[in-house]
Amino acid sequence: MSGIAGGALHSTVRGAILYTSDKPERRGRERGREYFSITRQSDGVRVVHSHCEIDDAPDVLRDVVLSLDPAGHPLDAFVRLSVGGRFEGSGWMRFAESQAECESFNRQSGRTAQRIALPRRLRGLVAHPLVGDALCLQLYDRSAGPGRAFYPDVMLTSPDHRGATGPLLFQAGFGLEFVGEEQIEVAAGRFDALHFRYVDTDELPVEHPPYDIWCSAGDYIFLRGAVGGYMQTRYELVSLQRGG
């Protein structure tokens, strides 16, 4: 825990995730990495910083800053992308009770301003870092036990499976299946984990391959992931530091 002005306290979690291939000819080979921090402020707001690197051509560099209110609703976000060694785009998003807005500049389409009316407050934002995918799992009401539910009140910053376009706001719901509680071991240690699957992704331009994900039981920190289909990738938490 670290002190801030006025004697209030905040806490920070920092970590790193390794991306590897699961294709037979490349199984276990490193194909990217992600470095992140999550700071919980004294008011309960969480601020997520993530730097993602995907080595597969065209290579992707993505930097994301995302803030969530105490209930997990997105408040604002910033995304910057480079694809194939070139600037692709950057954008700022803000989410109010009845409106989502985005100001962005993209190499291909230039300057874009979006104002999207919302019937209710946005429930989730997928900005494509894995640590953010894990935090979205809080949408599921675990008191109902294992099962699945669909969430229409969410947006993405890119409909591309690698998050390599935009950034722009894209409306598309998805489902979550809660498989159950497990204890797993990853490079960063042994954890009491929650096992989920992303399902019902047919609202995307191209349906996402099967995606299993494990997060820590207490605070939804990303632990492990596996994507099947044409992607055949795996992801694992390799370091975690709490506090400071």
C-alpha atoms as a PDB file:
ATOM      1  CA  MET A   1       0.000   0.000   0.000  1.00  0.00           C
ATOM      2  CA  SER A   2       1.226   3.496  -0.804  1.00  0.00           C
ATOM      3  CA  GLY A   3       0.240   6.823   0.705  1.00  0.00           C
ATOM      4  CA  ILE A   4      -1.263   9.619  -1.396  1.00  0.00           C
ATOM      5  CA  ALA A   5      -2.309  13.197  -0.652  1.00  0.00           C
ATOM      6  CA  GLY A   6      -4.448  13.619   2.428  1.00  0.00           C
ATOM      7  CA  GLY A   7      -3.381  10.299   3.926  1.00  0.00           C
ATOM      8  CA  ALA A   8      -5.726   8.202   1.755  1.00  0.00           C
ATOM      9  CA  LEU A   9      -4.436   4.885   0.445  1.00  0.00           C
ATOM     10  CA  HIS A  10      -4.272   3.185  -2.917  1.00  0.00           C
ATOM     11  CA  SER A  11      -2.972  -0.235  -3.891  1.00  0.00           C
ATOM     12  CA  THR A  12      -1.311  -1.430  -7.090  1.00  0.00           C
ATOM     13  CA  VAL A  13      -0.880  -4.825  -8.712  1.00  0.00           C
ATOM     14  CA  ARG A  14       1.764  -5.248 -11.434  1.00  0.00           C
ATOM     15  CA  GLY A  15       2.376  -8.231 -13.662  1.00  0.00           C
ATOM     16  CA  ALA A  16       3.471  -9.725 -16.964  1.00  0.00           C
ATOM     17  CA  ILE A  17       1.777 -12.219 -19.298  1.00  0.00           C
ATOM     18  CA  LEU A  18       3.536 -14.408 -21.855  1.00  0.00           C
ATOM     19  CA  TYR A  19       1.893 -15.116 -25.227  1.00  0.00           C
ATOM     20  CA  THR A  20       2.785 -18.460 -26.869  1.00  0.00           C
ATOM     21  CA  SER A  21       1.632 -20.417 -29.919  1.00  0.00           C
ATOM     22  CA  ASP A  22      -0.266 -23.704 -29.639  1.00  0.00           C
ATOM     23  CA  LYS A  23       0.048 -24.598 -33.320  1.00  0.00           C
ATOM     24  CA  PRO A  24       1.782 -27.970 -33.806  1.00  0.00           C
ATOM     25  CA  GLU A  25       4.701 -26.494 -35.723  1.00  0.00           C
ATOM     26  CA  ARG A  26       5.229 -23.685 -33.159  1.00  0.00           C
ATOM     27  CA  ARG A  27       3.895 -25.135 -29.906  1.00  0.00           C
ATOM     28  CA  GLY A  28       5.278 -23.310 -26.875  1.00  0.00           C
ATOM     29  CA  ARG A  29       7.106 -20.680 -28.915  1.00  0.00           C
ATOM     30  CA  GLU A  30       6.893 -17.116 -27.616  1.00  0.00           C
ATOM     31  CA  ARG A  31       4.786 -14.861 -29.829  1.00  0.00           C
ATOM     32  CA  GLY A  32       4.189 -11.823 -27.620  1.00  0.00           C
ATOM     33  CA  ARG A  33       3.912 -10.399 -24.135  1.00  0.00           C
ATOM     34  CA  GLU A  34       1.877  -8.007 -21.987  1.00  0.00           C
ATOM     35  CA  TYR A  35       2.899  -5.812 -19.062  1.00  0.00           C
ATOM     36  CA  PHE A  36       0.206  -4.335 -16.841  1.00  0.00           C
ATOM     37  CA  SER A  37      -0.650  -2.526 -13.639  1.00  0.00           C
ATOM     38  CA  ILE A  38      -3.993  -2.123 -11.884  1.00  0.00           C
ATOM     39  CA  THR A  39      -4.289   0.645  -9.288  1.00  0.00           C
ATOM     40  CA  ARG A  40      -7.274   0.766  -6.967  1.00  0.00           C
ATOM     41  CA  GLN A  41      -7.772   4.334  -5.772  1.00  0.00           C
ATOM     42  CA  SER A  42      -9.174   5.353  -2.401  1.00  0.00           C
ATOM     43  CA  ASP A  43     -12.555   6.034  -4.056  1.00  0.00           C
ATOM     44  CA  GLY A  44     -12.751   2.478  -5.394  1.00  0.00           C
ATOM     45  CA  VAL A  45     -11.972   3.423  -9.003  1.00  0.00           C
ATOM     46  CA  ARG A  46      -9.494   1.060 -10.716  1.00  0.00           C
ATOM     47  CA  VAL A  47      -7.069   2.403 -13.307  1.00  0.00           C
ATOM     48  CA  VAL A  48      -5.574  -0.200 -15.647  1.00  0.00           C
ATOM     49  CA  HIS A  49      -2.378   0.393 -17.636  1.00  0.00           C
ATOM     50  CA  SER A  50      -1.421  -2.217 -20.238  1.00  0.00           C
ATOM     51  CA  HIS A  51       1.332  -2.501 -22.846  1.00  0.00           C
ATOM     52  CA  CYS A  52       0.798  -5.371 -25.315  1.00  0.00           C
ATOM     53  CA  GLU A  53       3.221  -6.729 -27.926  1.00  0.00           C
ATOM     54  CA  ILE A  54       2.216  -9.271 -30.598  1.00  0.00           C
ATOM     55  CA  ASP A  55       5.178 -10.461 -32.678  1.00  0.00           C
ATOM     56  CA  ASP A  56       3.244 -12.300 -35.418  1.00  0.00           C
ATOM     57  CA  ALA A  57       3.255 -10.320 -38.662  1.00  0.00           C
ATOM     58  CA  PRO A  58       2.039  -7.711 -38.959  1.00  0.00           C
ATOM     59  CA  ASP A  59       3.302  -7.065 -35.430  1.00  0.00           C
ATOM     60  CA  VAL A  60       1.072  -5.110 -33.053  1.00  0.00           C
ATOM     61  CA  LEU A  61       2.003  -2.697 -30.261  1.00  0.00           C
ATOM     62  CA  ARG A  62      -0.929  -1.553 -28.141  1.00  0.00           C
ATOM     63  CA  ASP A  63      -1.015   0.768 -25.133  1.00  0.00           C
ATOM     64  CA  VAL A  64      -4.234   1.020 -23.135  1.00  0.00           C
ATOM     65  CA  VAL A  65      -5.294   3.084 -20.116  1.00  0.00           C
ATOM     66  CA  LEU A  66      -8.746   2.136 -18.818  1.00  0.00           C
ATOM     67  CA  SER A  67     -10.608   3.253 -15.701  1.00  0.00           C
ATOM     68  CA  LEU A  68     -13.506   1.375 -14.067  1.00  0.00           C
ATOM     69  CA  ASP A  69     -15.881   2.551 -11.353  1.00  0.00           C
ATOM     70  CA  PRO A  70     -16.283   0.450  -8.169  1.00  0.00           C
ATOM     71  CA  ALA A  71     -19.052  -1.588  -9.857  1.00  0.00           C
ATOM     72  CA  GLY A  72     -16.864  -2.325 -12.884  1.00  0.00           C
ATOM     73  CA  HIS A  73     -18.499   0.083 -15.361  1.00  0.00           C
ATOM     74  CA  PRO A  74     -15.991   1.733 -17.736  1.00  0.00           C
ATOM     75  CA  LEU A  75     -15.459   5.441 -17.146  1.00  0.00           C
ATOM     76  CA  ASP A  76     -12.901   6.377 -19.799  1.00  0.00           C
ATOM     77  CA  ALA A  77     -10.117   4.864 -21.868  1.00  0.00           C
ATOM     78  CA  PHE A  78      -7.188   5.707 -24.116  1.00  0.00           C
ATOM     79  CA  VAL A  79      -5.835   3.358 -26.794  1.00  0.00           C
ATOM     80  CA  ARG A  80      -2.803   3.765 -29.074  1.00  0.00           C
ATOM     81  CA  LEU A  81      -1.914   1.253 -31.800  1.00  0.00           C
ATOM     82  CA  SER A  82       1.032   0.539 -34.053  1.00  0.00           C
ATOM     83  CA  VAL A  83       0.669  -2.233 -36.658  1.00  0.00           C
ATOM     84  CA  GLY A  84       3.487  -3.536 -38.820  1.00  0.00           C
ATOM     85  CA  GLY A  85       5.894  -1.034 -37.323  1.00  0.00           C
ATOM     86  CA  ARG A  86       3.681   1.943 -38.301  1.00  0.00           C
ATOM     87  CA  PHE A  87       1.335   4.167 -36.327  1.00  0.00           C
ATOM     88  CA  GLU A  88      -2.210   2.859 -36.818  1.00  0.00           C
ATOM     89  CA  GLY A  89      -4.335   5.076 -34.597  1.00  0.00           C
ATOM     90  CA  SER A  90      -5.091   6.538 -31.191  1.00  0.00           C
ATOM     91  CA  GLY A  91      -8.314   7.388 -29.461  1.00  0.00           C
ATOM     92  CA  TRP A  92      -9.919   8.633 -26.252  1.00  0.00           C
ATOM     93  CA  MET A  93     -13.271   7.332 -25.021  1.00  0.00           C
ATOM     94  CA  ARG A  94     -15.642   8.483 -22.275  1.00  0.00           C
ATOM     95  CA  PHE A  95     -18.745   6.751 -20.934  1.00  0.00           C
ATOM     96  CA  ALA A  96     -21.579   8.630 -19.209  1.00  0.00           C
ATOM     97  CA  GLU A  97     -24.981   7.430 -18.005  1.00  0.00           C
ATOM     98  CA  SER A  98     -26.664   7.792 -21.407  1.00  0.00           C
ATOM     99  CA  GLN A  99     -23.847   8.358 -23.901  1.00  0.00           C
ATOM    100  CA  ALA A 100     -20.558   6.942 -25.111  1.00  0.00           C
ATOM    101  CA  GLU A 101     -18.161   9.216 -26.941  1.00  0.00           C
ATOM    102  CA  CYS A 102     -14.899   8.695 -28.799  1.00  0.00           C
ATOM    103  CA  GLU A 103     -12.399  11.049 -30.426  1.00  0.00           C
ATOM    104  CA  SER A 104      -9.850   9.203 -32.535  1.00  0.00           C
ATOM    105  CA  PHE A 105      -7.389   9.510 -35.388  1.00  0.00           C
ATOM    106  CA  ASN A 106      -6.666   6.519 -37.609  1.00  0.00           C
ATOM    107  CA  ARG A 107      -4.005   6.219 -40.306  1.00  0.00           C
ATOM    108  CA  GLN A 108      -6.532   4.908 -42.826  1.00  0.00           C
ATOM    109  CA  SER A 109      -9.700   6.871 -42.068  1.00  0.00           C
ATOM    110  CA  GLY A 110      -8.374  10.054 -40.466  1.00  0.00           C
ATOM    111  CA  ARG A 111     -10.143  11.961 -37.693  1.00  0.00           C
ATOM    112  CA  THR A 112     -13.395  10.475 -36.341  1.00  0.00           C
ATOM    113  CA  ALA A 113     -15.803  11.657 -33.647  1.00  0.00           C
ATOM    114  CA  GLN A 114     -18.456   9.288 -32.279  1.00  0.00           C
ATOM    115  CA  ARG A 115     -21.428  10.107 -30.040  1.00  0.00           C
ATOM    116  CA  ILE A 116     -23.517   7.010 -29.266  1.00  0.00           C
ATOM    117  CA  ALA A 117     -26.734   7.185 -27.242  1.00  0.00           C
ATOM    118  CA  LEU A 118     -27.042   4.465 -24.597  1.00  0.00           C
ATOM    119  CA  PRO A 119     -30.280   3.078 -23.127  1.00  0.00           C
ATOM    120  CA  ARG A 120     -28.387   2.490 -19.866  1.00  0.00           C
ATOM    121  CA  ARG A 121     -24.857   2.788 -18.544  1.00  0.00           C
ATOM    122  CA  LEU A 122     -22.333   0.712 -20.509  1.00  0.00           C
ATOM    123  CA  ARG A 123     -21.562  -2.500 -18.624  1.00  0.00           C
ATOM    124  CA  GLY A 124     -18.204  -3.391 -20.150  1.00  0.00           C
ATOM    125  CA  LEU A 125     -15.479  -2.334 -22.574  1.00  0.00           C
ATOM    126  CA  VAL A 126     -13.191  -4.770 -24.402  1.00  0.00           C
ATOM    127  CA  ALA A 127     -10.025  -2.838 -25.283  1.00  0.00           C
ATOM    128  CA  HIS A 128      -8.108  -6.093 -26.017  1.00  0.00           C
ATOM    129  CA  PRO A 129      -5.460  -6.407 -23.295  1.00  0.00           C
ATOM    130  CA  LEU A 130      -5.791  -9.805 -21.616  1.00  0.00           C
ATOM    131  CA  VAL A 131      -5.859  -8.201 -18.190  1.00  0.00           C
ATOM    132  CA  GLY A 132      -8.981  -6.345 -19.355  1.00  0.00           C
ATOM    133  CA  ASP A 133     -10.559  -9.567 -20.649  1.00  0.00           C
ATOM    134  CA  ALA A 134     -10.230 -10.966 -17.123  1.00  0.00           C
ATOM    135  CA  LEU A 135     -11.765  -7.904 -15.469  1.00  0.00           C
ATOM    136  CA  CYS A 136     -14.798  -8.241 -17.793  1.00  0.00           C
ATOM    137  CA  LEU A 137     -15.515 -11.603 -16.158  1.00  0.00           C
ATOM    138  CA  GLN A 138     -16.966  -9.679 -13.200  1.00  0.00           C
ATOM    139  CA  LEU A 139     -20.056  -9.221 -15.363  1.00  0.00           C
ATOM    140  CA  TYR A 140     -21.118 -12.753 -14.486  1.00  0.00           C
ATOM    141  CA  ASP A 141     -23.213 -13.150 -11.310  1.00  0.00           C
ATOM    142  CA  ARG A 142     -21.468 -16.064  -9.600  1.00  0.00           C
ATOM    143  CA  SER A 143     -24.243 -16.424  -7.039  1.00  0.00           C
ATOM    144  CA  ALA A 144     -26.131 -18.248  -9.787  1.00  0.00           C
ATOM    145  CA  GLY A 145     -23.401 -20.911  -9.922  1.00  0.00           C
ATOM    146  CA  PRO A 146     -21.944 -22.400 -13.118  1.00  0.00           C
ATOM    147  CA  GLY A 147     -23.880 -21.492 -16.261  1.00  0.00           C
ATOM    148  CA  ARG A 148     -23.891 -18.906 -19.020  1.00  0.00           C
ATOM    149  CA  ALA A 149     -25.307 -15.442 -19.627  1.00  0.00           C
ATOM    150  CA  PHE A 150     -25.344 -12.936 -22.483  1.00  0.00           C
ATOM    151  CA  TYR A 151     -24.312  -9.271 -22.108  1.00  0.00           C
ATOM    152  CA  PRO A 152     -25.589  -6.843 -24.778  1.00  0.00           C
ATOM    153  CA  ASP A 153     -24.442  -3.650 -23.023  1.00  0.00           C
ATOM    154  CA  VAL A 154     -20.768  -3.824 -23.978  1.00  0.00           C
ATOM    155  CA  MET A 155     -18.475  -2.244 -26.562  1.00  0.00           C
ATOM    156  CA  LEU A 156     -15.143  -3.029 -28.186  1.00  0.00           C
ATOM    157  CA  THR A 157     -12.409  -0.664 -29.328  1.00  0.00           C
ATOM    158  CA  SER A 158     -11.841  -2.939 -32.352  1.00  0.00           C
ATOM    159  CA  PRO A 159     -13.819  -5.871 -33.818  1.00  0.00           C
ATOM    160  CA  ASP A 160     -10.538  -7.445 -34.993  1.00  0.00           C
ATOM    161  CA  HIS A 161      -9.568 -10.518 -32.942  1.00  0.00           C
ATOM    162  CA  ARG A 162      -6.104  -9.054 -32.307  1.00  0.00           C
ATOM    163  CA  GLY A 163      -7.498  -5.581 -31.629  1.00  0.00           C
ATOM    164  CA  ALA A 164      -5.369  -4.299 -34.507  1.00  0.00           C
ATOM    165  CA  THR A 165      -7.798  -1.783 -36.059  1.00  0.00           C
ATOM    166  CA  GLY A 166      -9.166   1.584 -35.003  1.00  0.00           C
ATOM    167  CA  PRO A 167      -9.439   2.487 -32.253  1.00  0.00           C
ATOM    168  CA  LEU A 168     -13.168   3.164 -32.550  1.00  0.00           C
ATOM    169  CA  LEU A 169     -16.210   2.200 -30.507  1.00  0.00           C
ATOM    170  CA  PHE A 170     -17.939  -0.916 -31.824  1.00  0.00           C
ATOM    171  CA  GLN A 171     -21.163  -2.258 -30.290  1.00  0.00           C
ATOM    172  CA  ALA A 172     -21.321  -6.051 -29.948  1.00  0.00           C
ATOM    173  CA  GLY A 173     -22.601  -8.235 -27.148  1.00  0.00           C
ATOM    174  CA  PHE A 174     -21.034 -11.481 -26.007  1.00  0.00           C
ATOM    175  CA  GLY A 175     -21.729 -14.298 -23.579  1.00  0.00           C
ATOM    176  CA  LEU A 176     -19.816 -15.692 -20.634  1.00  0.00           C
ATOM    177  CA  GLU A 177     -19.900 -19.273 -19.426  1.00  0.00           C
ATOM    178  CA  PHE A 178     -18.785 -19.883 -15.838  1.00  0.00           C
ATOM    179  CA  VAL A 179     -17.214 -23.342 -15.749  1.00  0.00           C
ATOM    180  CA  GLY A 180     -16.356 -23.359 -12.040  1.00  0.00           C
ATOM    181  CA  GLU A 181     -13.714 -22.895  -9.372  1.00  0.00           C
ATOM    182  CA  GLU A 182     -10.318 -24.532  -9.779  1.00  0.00           C
ATOM    183  CA  GLN A 183      -6.845 -24.380  -8.296  1.00  0.00           C
ATOM    184  CA  ILE A 184      -4.221 -23.866 -10.981  1.00  0.00           C
ATOM    185  CA  GLU A 185      -0.486 -23.282 -11.156  1.00  0.00           C
ATOM    186  CA  VAL A 186       1.133 -20.860 -13.598  1.00  0.00           C
ATOM    187  CA  ALA A 187       4.651 -19.447 -13.790  1.00  0.00           C
ATOM    188  CA  ALA A 188       3.659 -16.685 -11.344  1.00  0.00           C
ATOM    189  CA  GLY A 189       2.501 -19.189  -8.680  1.00  0.00           C
ATOM    190  CA  ARG A 190      -0.446 -21.271  -7.495  1.00  0.00           C
ATOM    191  CA  PHE A 191      -3.864 -19.613  -7.343  1.00  0.00           C
ATOM    192  CA  ASP A 192      -7.477 -20.251  -6.425  1.00  0.00           C
ATOM    193  CA  ALA A 193      -8.983 -19.563  -9.842  1.00  0.00           C
ATOM    194  CA  LEU A 194     -12.274 -19.016 -11.641  1.00  0.00           C
ATOM    195  CA  HIS A 195     -12.619 -20.715 -15.033  1.00  0.00           C
ATOM    196  CA  PHE A 196     -14.734 -18.964 -17.697  1.00  0.00           C
ATOM    197  CA  ARG A 197     -15.335 -19.163 -21.432  1.00  0.00           C
ATOM    198  CA  TYR A 198     -16.206 -16.334 -23.803  1.00  0.00           C
ATOM    199  CA  VAL A 199     -19.154 -17.578 -25.881  1.00  0.00           C
ATOM    200  CA  ASP A 200     -21.917 -16.267 -28.183  1.00  0.00           C
ATOM    201  CA  THR A 201     -19.601 -13.961 -30.147  1.00  0.00           C
ATOM    202  CA  ASP A 202     -21.569 -14.143 -33.400  1.00  0.00           C
ATOM    203  CA  GLU A 203     -22.296 -10.381 -33.295  1.00  0.00           C
ATOM    204  CA  LEU A 204     -18.679  -9.799 -34.351  1.00  0.00           C
ATOM    205  CA  PRO A 205     -17.954  -9.521 -38.101  1.00  0.00           C
ATOM    206  CA  VAL A 206     -16.085 -12.828 -37.743  1.00  0.00           C
ATOM    207  CA  GLU A 207     -17.063 -15.050 -34.803  1.00  0.00           C
ATOM    208  CA  HIS A 208     -14.258 -15.381 -32.254  1.00  0.00           C
ATOM    209  CA  PRO A 209     -12.715 -18.857 -31.818  1.00  0.00           C
ATOM    210  CA  PRO A 210     -13.341 -20.706 -28.507  1.00  0.00           C
ATOM    211  CA  TYR A 211     -11.695 -18.751 -25.657  1.00  0.00           C
ATOM    212  CA  ASP A 212     -11.105 -20.237 -22.186  1.00  0.00           C
ATOM    213  CA  ILE A 213      -9.801 -17.925 -19.483  1.00  0.00           C
ATOM    214  CA  TRP A 214      -8.834 -18.321 -15.827  1.00  0.00           C
ATOM    215  CA  CYS A 215      -8.635 -15.434 -13.345  1.00  0.00           C
ATOM    216  CA  SER A 216      -7.818 -15.097  -9.656  1.00  0.00           C
ATOM    217  CA  ALA A 217     -10.809 -15.775  -7.417  1.00  0.00           C
ATOM    218  CA  GLY A 218     -10.436 -12.641  -5.318  1.00  0.00           C
ATOM    219  CA  ASP A 219      -9.695  -9.813  -7.738  1.00  0.00           C
ATOM    220  CA  TYR A 220     -10.068 -11.161 -11.298  1.00  0.00           C
ATOM    221  CA  ILE A 221      -6.394 -10.931 -12.242  1.00  0.00           C
ATOM    222  CA  PHE A 222      -5.637 -12.757 -15.504  1.00  0.00           C
ATOM    223  CA  LEU A 223      -3.918 -16.123 -14.870  1.00  0.00           C
ATOM    224  CA  ARG A 224      -4.201 -18.269 -17.996  1.00  0.00           C
ATOM    225  CA  GLY A 225      -5.930 -18.277 -21.369  1.00  0.00           C
ATOM    226  CA  ALA A 226      -6.333 -20.559 -24.368  1.00  0.00           C
ATOM    227  CA  VAL A 227      -7.857 -19.708 -27.750  1.00  0.00           C
ATOM    228  CA  GLY A 228      -8.651 -22.465 -30.228  1.00  0.00           C
ATOM    229  CA  GLY A 229      -9.785 -22.395 -33.839  1.00  0.00           C
ATOM    230  CA  TYR A 230      -7.513 -20.761 -36.370  1.00  0.00           C
ATOM    231  CA  MET A 231      -5.663 -18.772 -33.649  1.00  0.00           C
ATOM    232  CA  GLN A 232      -4.352 -21.660 -31.478  1.00  0.00           C
ATOM    233  CA  THR A 233      -2.686 -19.485 -28.854  1.00  0.00           C
ATOM    234  CA  ARG A 234      -1.988 -19.713 -25.136  1.00  0.00           C
ATOM    235  CA  TYR A 235      -1.356 -17.060 -22.504  1.00  0.00           C
ATOM    236  CA  GLU A 236       0.102 -17.326 -18.997  1.00  0.00           C
ATOM    237  CA  LEU A 237       0.787 -14.993 -16.094  1.00  0.00           C
ATOM    238  CA  VAL A 238       4.557 -15.148 -15.518  1.00  0.00           C
ATOM    239  CA  SER A 239       5.017 -12.530 -12.791  1.00  0.00           C
ATOM    240  CA  LEU A 240       2.839 -10.753 -10.246  1.00  0.00           C
ATOM    241  CA  GLN A 241       3.675  -8.115  -7.661  1.00  0.00           C
ATOM    242  CA  ARG A 242       1.143  -6.802  -5.191  1.00  0.00           C
ATOM    243  CA  GLY A 243       1.504  -3.491  -3.352  1.00  0.00           C
ATOM    244  CA  GLY A 244       4.008  -0.683  -3.710  1.00  0.00           C
END
